[in-house]
Amino acid sequence: GDEVVLVGRSNVGKSTLMRELTGHSFDTGGKPGVTRQPNHYDWAGQDFMFTDLPGFGFMSGVDEQQREQIKTDVVRYVEDNADDILAGVLVVDGKAVIDIIDRHRENGDIPHDVEMFHFLQDVGVDPIVAVNKMDKVDDRDERLNDLCDRLGLFPPWQQYRETICPITAKTGSIGPLEEALGQRFREAKREEL
Ligand code: GDP
């Protein structure tokens, strides 16, 4: 498989990241509640494909039922295409993700990001977590260790450089993600031989 899917809550910076990865600028979603279709792009002249899936979770002006439908669509897309998907990039907001996860847990809900991480593992699409907006994070190591903990990975986060990628999409600082993806591509190529 040579497809990379980007999933994540709305407003985490998926469109911004997509633009950095592909060099294409595109409409960032339009009206709330309108389910975005998967968008396909090529990467750096290679025949890989990036698919930006609709954002899930809270969006103002979008009701519960529509939110559930969007999540169902995302899950179905990944399930249907799992054989072709090389990597599932779960994009999170590094500044907000821990608070959001913990708030959901306190309310007895399963946090979407944690659910999505395990879902990707379950369907055999090894997740890469793009921890975005790191420019807003002061206590970088602590925050990334907390994220590992919430995802069921034992800290320290530095053990998981192929999974946990701190980035700032807005300024184009996405090196750790490009390295993790590059690694994944090389592994896939080797398996093809
Ligand atoms: P999407 O809904 O996930 O596609 O998110 P967007 O790409 O539309 O970004 C949502 C907001 O986050 C916008 O205001 C972006 O400028 C901002 N944003 C995206 N990436 C970063 C980042 O790395 N740092 C900061 N501080 N803001 C960012």
JSON list of N, CA and C in Angstrom, two decimals, residues 29-75:
[
{"chain": "A", "resi": 29, "resn": "GLY", "atom": "N", "xyz": [-12.12, 23.03, 4.06]},
{"chain": "A", "resi": 29, "resn": "GLY", "atom": "CA", "xyz": [-13.28, 22.37, 4.62]},
{"chain": "A", "resi": 29, "resn": "GLY", "atom": "C", "xyz": [-14.64, 22.99, 4.37]},
{"chain": "A", "resi": 30, "resn": "GLY", "atom": "N", "xyz": [-14.69, 24.28, 4.21]},
{"chain": "A", "resi": 30, "resn": "GLY", "atom": "CA", "xyz": [-15.98, 24.89, 3.93]},
{"chain": "A", "resi": 30, "resn": "GLY", "atom": "C", "xyz": [-16.89, 24.91, 5.13]},
{"chain": "A", "resi": 31, "resn": "LYS", "atom": "N", "xyz": [-18.17, 24.79, 4.87]},
{"chain": "A", "resi": 31, "resn": "LYS", "atom": "CA", "xyz": [-19.18, 24.94, 5.92]},
{"chain": "A", "resi": 31, "resn": "LYS", "atom": "C", "xyz": [-19.09, 23.82, 6.95]},
{"chain": "A", "resi": 32, "resn": "PRO", "atom": "N", "xyz": [-19.29, 24.15, 8.22]},
{"chain": "A", "resi": 32, "resn": "PRO", "atom": "CA", "xyz": [-19.34, 23.08, 9.22]},
{"chain": "A", "resi": 32, "resn": "PRO", "atom": "C", "xyz": [-20.48, 22.12, 8.89]},
{"chain": "A", "resi": 33, "resn": "GLY", "atom": "N", "xyz": [-20.27, 20.88, 9.16]},
{"chain": "A", "resi": 33, "resn": "GLY", "atom": "CA", "xyz": [-21.34, 19.91, 8.95]},
{"chain": "A", "resi": 33, "resn": "GLY", "atom": "C", "xyz": [-21.30, 19.30, 7.56]},
{"chain": "A", "resi": 34, "resn": "VAL", "atom": "N", "xyz": [-20.56, 19.91, 6.64]},
{"chain": "A", "resi": 34, "resn": "VAL", "atom": "CA", "xyz": [-20.42, 19.32, 5.32]},
{"chain": "A", "resi": 34, "resn": "VAL", "atom": "C", "xyz": [-19.28, 18.33, 5.38]},
{"chain": "A", "resi": 35, "resn": "THR", "atom": "N", "xyz": [-19.60, 17.05, 5.20]},
{"chain": "A", "resi": 35, "resn": "THR", "atom": "CA", "xyz": [-18.57, 16.01, 5.26]},
{"chain": "A", "resi": 35, "resn": "THR", "atom": "C", "xyz": [-17.62, 16.18, 4.10]},
{"chain": "A", "resi": 36, "resn": "ARG", "atom": "N", "xyz": [-16.35, 16.35, 4.42]},
{"chain": "A", "resi": 36, "resn": "ARG", "atom": "CA", "xyz": [-15.36, 16.46, 3.36]},
{"chain": "A", "resi": 36, "resn": "ARG", "atom": "C", "xyz": [-15.05, 15.08, 2.83]},
{"chain": "A", "resi": 37, "resn": "GLN", "atom": "N", "xyz": [-14.94, 14.99, 1.53]},
{"chain": "A", "resi": 37, "resn": "GLN", "atom": "CA", "xyz": [-14.56, 13.73, 0.91]},
{"chain": "A", "resi": 37, "resn": "GLN", "atom": "C", "xyz": [-13.06, 13.56, 1.04]},
{"chain": "A", "resi": 38, "resn": "PRO", "atom": "N", "xyz": [-12.58, 12.31, 0.99]},
{"chain": "A", "resi": 38, "resn": "PRO", "atom": "CA", "xyz": [-11.14, 12.12, 0.97]},
{"chain": "A", "resi": 38, "resn": "PRO", "atom": "C", "xyz": [-10.52, 12.88, -0.21]},
{"chain": "A", "resi": 39, "resn": "ASN", "atom": "N", "xyz": [-9.40, 13.56, 0.06]},
{"chain": "A", "resi": 39, "resn": "ASN", "atom": "CA", "xyz": [-8.66, 14.28, -0.98]},
{"chain": "A", "resi": 39, "resn": "ASN", "atom": "C", "xyz": [-7.35, 13.54, -1.22]},
{"chain": "A", "resi": 40, "resn": "HIS", "atom": "N", "xyz": [-6.97, 13.42, -2.44]},
{"chain": "A", "resi": 40, "resn": "HIS", "atom": "CA", "xyz": [-5.75, 12.68, -2.75]},
{"chain": "A", "resi": 40, "resn": "HIS", "atom": "C", "xyz": [-4.67, 13.60, -3.30]},
{"chain": "A", "resi": 41, "resn": "TYR", "atom": "N", "xyz": [-3.42, 13.37, -2.91]},
{"chain": "A", "resi": 41, "resn": "TYR", "atom": "CA", "xyz": [-2.28, 14.18, -3.38]},
{"chain": "A", "resi": 41, "resn": "TYR", "atom": "C", "xyz": [-1.09, 13.28, -3.58]},
{"chain": "A", "resi": 42, "resn": "ASP", "atom": "N", "xyz": [-0.15, 13.75, -4.38]},
{"chain": "A", "resi": 42, "resn": "ASP", "atom": "CA", "xyz": [1.12, 13.04, -4.50]},
{"chain": "A", "resi": 42, "resn": "ASP", "atom": "C", "xyz": [2.14, 13.71, -3.60]},
{"chain": "A", "resi": 43, "resn": "TRP", "atom": "N", "xyz": [3.16, 12.98, -3.21]},
{"chain": "A", "resi": 43, "resn": "TRP", "atom": "CA", "xyz": [4.15, 13.54, -2.30]},
{"chain": "A", "resi": 43, "resn": "TRP", "atom": "C", "xyz": [5.51, 13.60, -2.95]},
{"chain": "A", "resi": 44, "resn": "ALA", "atom": "N", "xyz": [6.04, 14.80, -3.04]},
{"chain": "A", "resi": 44, "resn": "ALA", "atom": "CA", "xyz": [7.43, 15.02, -3.44]},
{"chain": "A", "resi": 44, "resn": "ALA", "atom": "C", "xyz": [7.82, 14.19, -4.66]},
{"chain": "A", "resi": 45, "resn": "GLY", "atom": "N", "xyz": [6.93, 14.20, -5.65]},
{"chain": "A", "resi": 45, "resn": "GLY", "atom": "CA", "xyz": [7.25, 13.49, -6.89]},
{"chain": "A", "resi": 45, "resn": "GLY", "atom": "C", "xyz": [7.16, 11.98, -6.79]},
{"chain": "A", "resi": 46, "resn": "GLN", "atom": "N", "xyz": [6.85, 11.46, -5.60]},
{"chain": "A", "resi": 46, "resn": "GLN", "atom": "CA", "xyz": [6.74, 10.02, -5.46]},
{"chain": "A", "resi": 46, "resn": "GLN", "atom": "C", "xyz": [5.28, 9.63, -5.61]},
{"chain": "A", "resi": 47, "resn": "ASP", "atom": "N", "xyz": [5.07, 8.34, -5.88]},
{"chain": "A", "resi": 47, "resn": "ASP", "atom": "CA", "xyz": [3.71, 7.94, -6.13]},
{"chain": "A", "resi": 47, "resn": "ASP", "atom": "C", "xyz": [3.00, 7.50, -4.85]},
{"chain": "A", "resi": 48, "resn": "PHE", "atom": "N", "xyz": [3.20, 8.27, -3.80]},
{"chain": "A", "resi": 48, "resn": "PHE", "atom": "CA", "xyz": [2.44, 8.05, -2.59]},
{"chain": "A", "resi": 48, "resn": "PHE", "atom": "C", "xyz": [1.23, 8.96, -2.61]},
{"chain": "A", "resi": 49, "resn": "MET", "atom": "N", "xyz": [0.27, 8.63, -1.83]},
{"chain": "A", "resi": 49, "resn": "MET", "atom": "CA", "xyz": [-0.97, 9.36, -1.86]},
{"chain": "A", "resi": 49, "resn": "MET", "atom": "C", "xyz": [-1.36, 9.76, -0.43]},
{"chain": "A", "resi": 50, "resn": "PHE", "atom": "N", "xyz": [-1.65, 11.02, -0.26]},
{"chain": "A", "resi": 50, "resn": "PHE", "atom": "CA", "xyz": [-2.14, 11.47, 1.04]},
{"chain": "A", "resi": 50, "resn": "PHE", "atom": "C", "xyz": [-3.64, 11.65, 0.97]},
{"chain": "A", "resi": 51, "resn": "THR", "atom": "N", "xyz": [-4.32, 11.15, 1.94]},
{"chain": "A", "resi": 51, "resn": "THR", "atom": "CA", "xyz": [-5.77, 11.31, 1.99]},
{"chain": "A", "resi": 51, "resn": "THR", "atom": "C", "xyz": [-6.14, 12.03, 3.29]},
{"chain": "A", "resi": 52, "resn": "ASP", "atom": "N", "xyz": [-6.73, 13.17, 3.12]},
{"chain": "A", "resi": 52, "resn": "ASP", "atom": "CA", "xyz": [-7.16, 13.97, 4.27]},
{"chain": "A", "resi": 52, "resn": "ASP", "atom": "C", "xyz": [-8.62, 13.64, 4.55]},
{"chain": "A", "resi": 53, "resn": "LEU", "atom": "N", "xyz": [-8.86, 12.99, 5.68]},
{"chain": "A", "resi": 53, "resn": "LEU", "atom": "CA", "xyz": [-10.23, 12.59, 5.99]},
{"chain": "A", "resi": 53, "resn": "LEU", "atom": "C", "xyz": [-10.91, 13.66, 6.83]},
{"chain": "A", "resi": 54, "resn": "PRO", "atom": "N", "xyz": [-12.22, 13.69, 6.83]},
{"chain": "A", "resi": 54, "resn": "PRO", "atom": "CA", "xyz": [-12.94, 14.74, 7.56]},
{"chain": "A", "resi": 54, "resn": "PRO", "atom": "C", "xyz": [-12.59, 14.77, 9.04]},
{"chain": "A", "resi": 55, "resn": "GLY", "atom": "N", "xyz": [-12.53, 15.96, 9.60]},
{"chain": "A", "resi": 55, "resn": "GLY", "atom": "CA", "xyz": [-12.26, 16.11, 11.03]},
{"chain": "A", "resi": 55, "resn": "GLY", "atom": "C", "xyz": [-13.43, 15.61, 11.86]},
{"chain": "A", "resi": 56, "resn": "PHE", "atom": "N", "xyz": [-13.11, 14.99, 13.00]},
{"chain": "A", "resi": 56, "resn": "PHE", "atom": "CA", "xyz": [-14.20, 14.52, 13.85]},
{"chain": "A", "resi": 56, "resn": "PHE", "atom": "C", "xyz": [-14.14, 15.21, 15.20]},
{"chain": "A", "resi": 57, "resn": "GLY", "atom": "N", "xyz": [-15.09, 14.91, 16.05]},
{"chain": "A", "resi": 57, "resn": "GLY", "atom": "CA", "xyz": [-15.16, 15.55, 17.37]},
{"chain": "A", "resi": 57, "resn": "GLY", "atom": "C", "xyz": [-15.98, 16.83, 17.30]},
{"chain": "A", "resi": 58, "resn": "PHE", "atom": "N", "xyz": [-15.84, 17.64, 18.31]},
{"chain": "A", "resi": 58, "resn": "PHE", "atom": "CA", "xyz": [-16.67, 18.83, 18.40]},
{"chain": "A", "resi": 58, "resn": "PHE", "atom": "C", "xyz": [-16.41, 19.81, 17.27]},
{"chain": "A", "resi": 59, "resn": "MET", "atom": "N", "xyz": [-17.47, 20.29, 16.65]},
{"chain": "A", "resi": 59, "resn": "MET", "atom": "CA", "xyz": [-17.39, 21.42, 15.72]},
{"chain": "A", "resi": 59, "resn": "MET", "atom": "C", "xyz": [-18.61, 22.28, 15.98]},
{"chain": "A", "resi": 60, "resn": "SER", "atom": "N", "xyz": [-18.39, 23.57, 16.08]},
{"chain": "A", "resi": 60, "resn": "SER", "atom": "CA", "xyz": [-19.56, 24.43, 16.33]},
{"chain": "A", "resi": 60, "resn": "SER", "atom": "C", "xyz": [-20.49, 24.37, 15.13]},
{"chain": "A", "resi": 61, "resn": "GLY", "atom": "N", "xyz": [-21.76, 24.31, 15.39]},
{"chain": "A", "resi": 61, "resn": "GLY", "atom": "CA", "xyz": [-22.76, 24.28, 14.33]},
{"chain": "A", "resi": 61, "resn": "GLY", "atom": "C", "xyz": [-23.00, 22.90, 13.76]},
{"chain": "A", "resi": 62, "resn": "VAL", "atom": "N", "xyz": [-22.38, 21.89, 14.35]},
{"chain": "A", "resi": 62, "resn": "VAL", "atom": "CA", "xyz": [-22.57, 20.52, 13.86]},
{"chain": "A", "resi": 62, "resn": "VAL", "atom": "C", "xyz": [-23.18, 19.70, 14.99]},
{"chain": "A", "resi": 63, "resn": "ASP", "atom": "N", "xyz": [-24.32, 19.07, 14.73]},
{"chain": "A", "resi": 63, "resn": "ASP", "atom": "CA", "xyz": [-24.97, 18.37, 15.84]},
{"chain": "A", "resi": 63, "resn": "ASP", "atom": "C", "xyz": [-24.39, 16.98, 16.05]},
{"chain": "A", "resi": 64, "resn": "GLU", "atom": "N", "xyz": [-24.74, 16.41, 17.19]},
{"chain": "A", "resi": 64, "resn": "GLU", "atom": "CA", "xyz": [-24.24, 15.11, 17.63]},
{"chain": "A", "resi": 64, "resn": "GLU", "atom": "C", "xyz": [-24.35, 14.04, 16.56]},
{"chain": "A", "resi": 65, "resn": "GLN", "atom": "N", "xyz": [-25.53, 14.02, 15.92]},
{"chain": "A", "resi": 65, "resn": "GLN", "atom": "CA", "xyz": [-25.78, 12.97, 14.93]},
{"chain": "A", "resi": 65, "resn": "GLN", "atom": "C", "xyz": [-24.85, 13.11, 13.73]},
{"chain": "A", "resi": 66, "resn": "GLN", "atom": "N", "xyz": [-24.64, 14.35, 13.29]},
{"chain": "A", "resi": 66, "resn": "GLN", "atom": "CA", "xyz": [-23.72, 14.58, 12.17]},
{"chain": "A", "resi": 66, "resn": "GLN", "atom": "C", "xyz": [-22.29, 14.22, 12.55]},
{"chain": "A", "resi": 67, "resn": "ARG", "atom": "N", "xyz": [-21.92, 14.54, 13.80]},
{"chain": "A", "resi": 67, "resn": "ARG", "atom": "CA", "xyz": [-20.57, 14.22, 14.26]},
{"chain": "A", "resi": 67, "resn": "ARG", "atom": "C", "xyz": [-20.33, 12.71, 14.25]},
{"chain": "A", "resi": 68, "resn": "GLU", "atom": "N", "xyz": [-21.32, 11.97, 14.73]},
{"chain": "A", "resi": 68, "resn": "GLU", "atom": "CA", "xyz": [-21.20, 10.51, 14.74]},
{"chain": "A", "resi": 68, "resn": "GLU", "atom": "C", "xyz": [-21.09, 9.97, 13.33]},
{"chain": "A", "resi": 69, "resn": "GLN", "atom": "N", "xyz": [-21.86, 10.57, 12.41]},
{"chain": "A", "resi": 69, "resn": "GLN", "atom": "CA", "xyz": [-21.85, 10.12, 11.01]},
{"chain": "A", "resi": 69, "resn": "GLN", "atom": "C", "xyz": [-20.46, 10.33, 10.39]},
{"chain": "A", "resi": 70, "resn": "ILE", "atom": "N", "xyz": [-19.86, 11.48, 10.68]},
{"chain": "A", "resi": 70, "resn": "ILE", "atom": "CA", "xyz": [-18.52, 11.78, 10.15]},
{"chain": "A", "resi": 70, "resn": "ILE", "atom": "C", "xyz": [-17.53, 10.74, 10.65]},
{"chain": "A", "resi": 71, "resn": "LYS", "atom": "N", "xyz": [-17.61, 10.44, 11.96]},
{"chain": "A", "resi": 71, "resn": "LYS", "atom": "CA", "xyz": [-16.68, 9.47, 12.53]},
{"chain": "A", "resi": 71, "resn": "LYS", "atom": "C", "xyz": [-16.89, 8.08, 11.91]},
{"chain": "A", "resi": 72, "resn": "THR", "atom": "N", "xyz": [-18.15, 7.73, 11.73]},
{"chain": "A", "resi": 72, "resn": "THR", "atom": "CA", "xyz": [-18.46, 6.44, 11.09]},
{"chain": "A", "resi": 72, "resn": "THR", "atom": "C", "xyz": [-17.88, 6.39, 9.68]},
{"chain": "A", "resi": 73, "resn": "ASP", "atom": "N", "xyz": [-17.99, 7.50, 8.94]},
{"chain": "A", "resi": 73, "resn": "ASP", "atom": "CA", "xyz": [-17.45, 7.55, 7.57]},
{"chain": "A", "resi": 73, "resn": "ASP", "atom": "C", "xyz": [-15.93, 7.37, 7.57]},
{"chain": "A", "resi": 74, "resn": "VAL", "atom": "N", "xyz": [-15.27, 8.02, 8.53]},
{"chain": "A", "resi": 74, "resn": "VAL", "atom": "CA", "xyz": [-13.81, 7.93, 8.62]},
{"chain": "A", "resi": 74, "resn": "VAL", "atom": "C", "xyz": [-13.39, 6.48, 8.91]},
{"chain": "A", "resi": 75, "resn": "VAL", "atom": "N", "xyz": [-14.05, 5.89, 9.91]},
{"chain": "A", "resi": 75, "resn": "VAL", "atom": "CA", "xyz": [-13.74, 4.52, 10.29]},
{"chain": "A", "resi": 75, "resn": "VAL", "atom": "C", "xyz": [-13.96, 3.57, 9.11]}
]
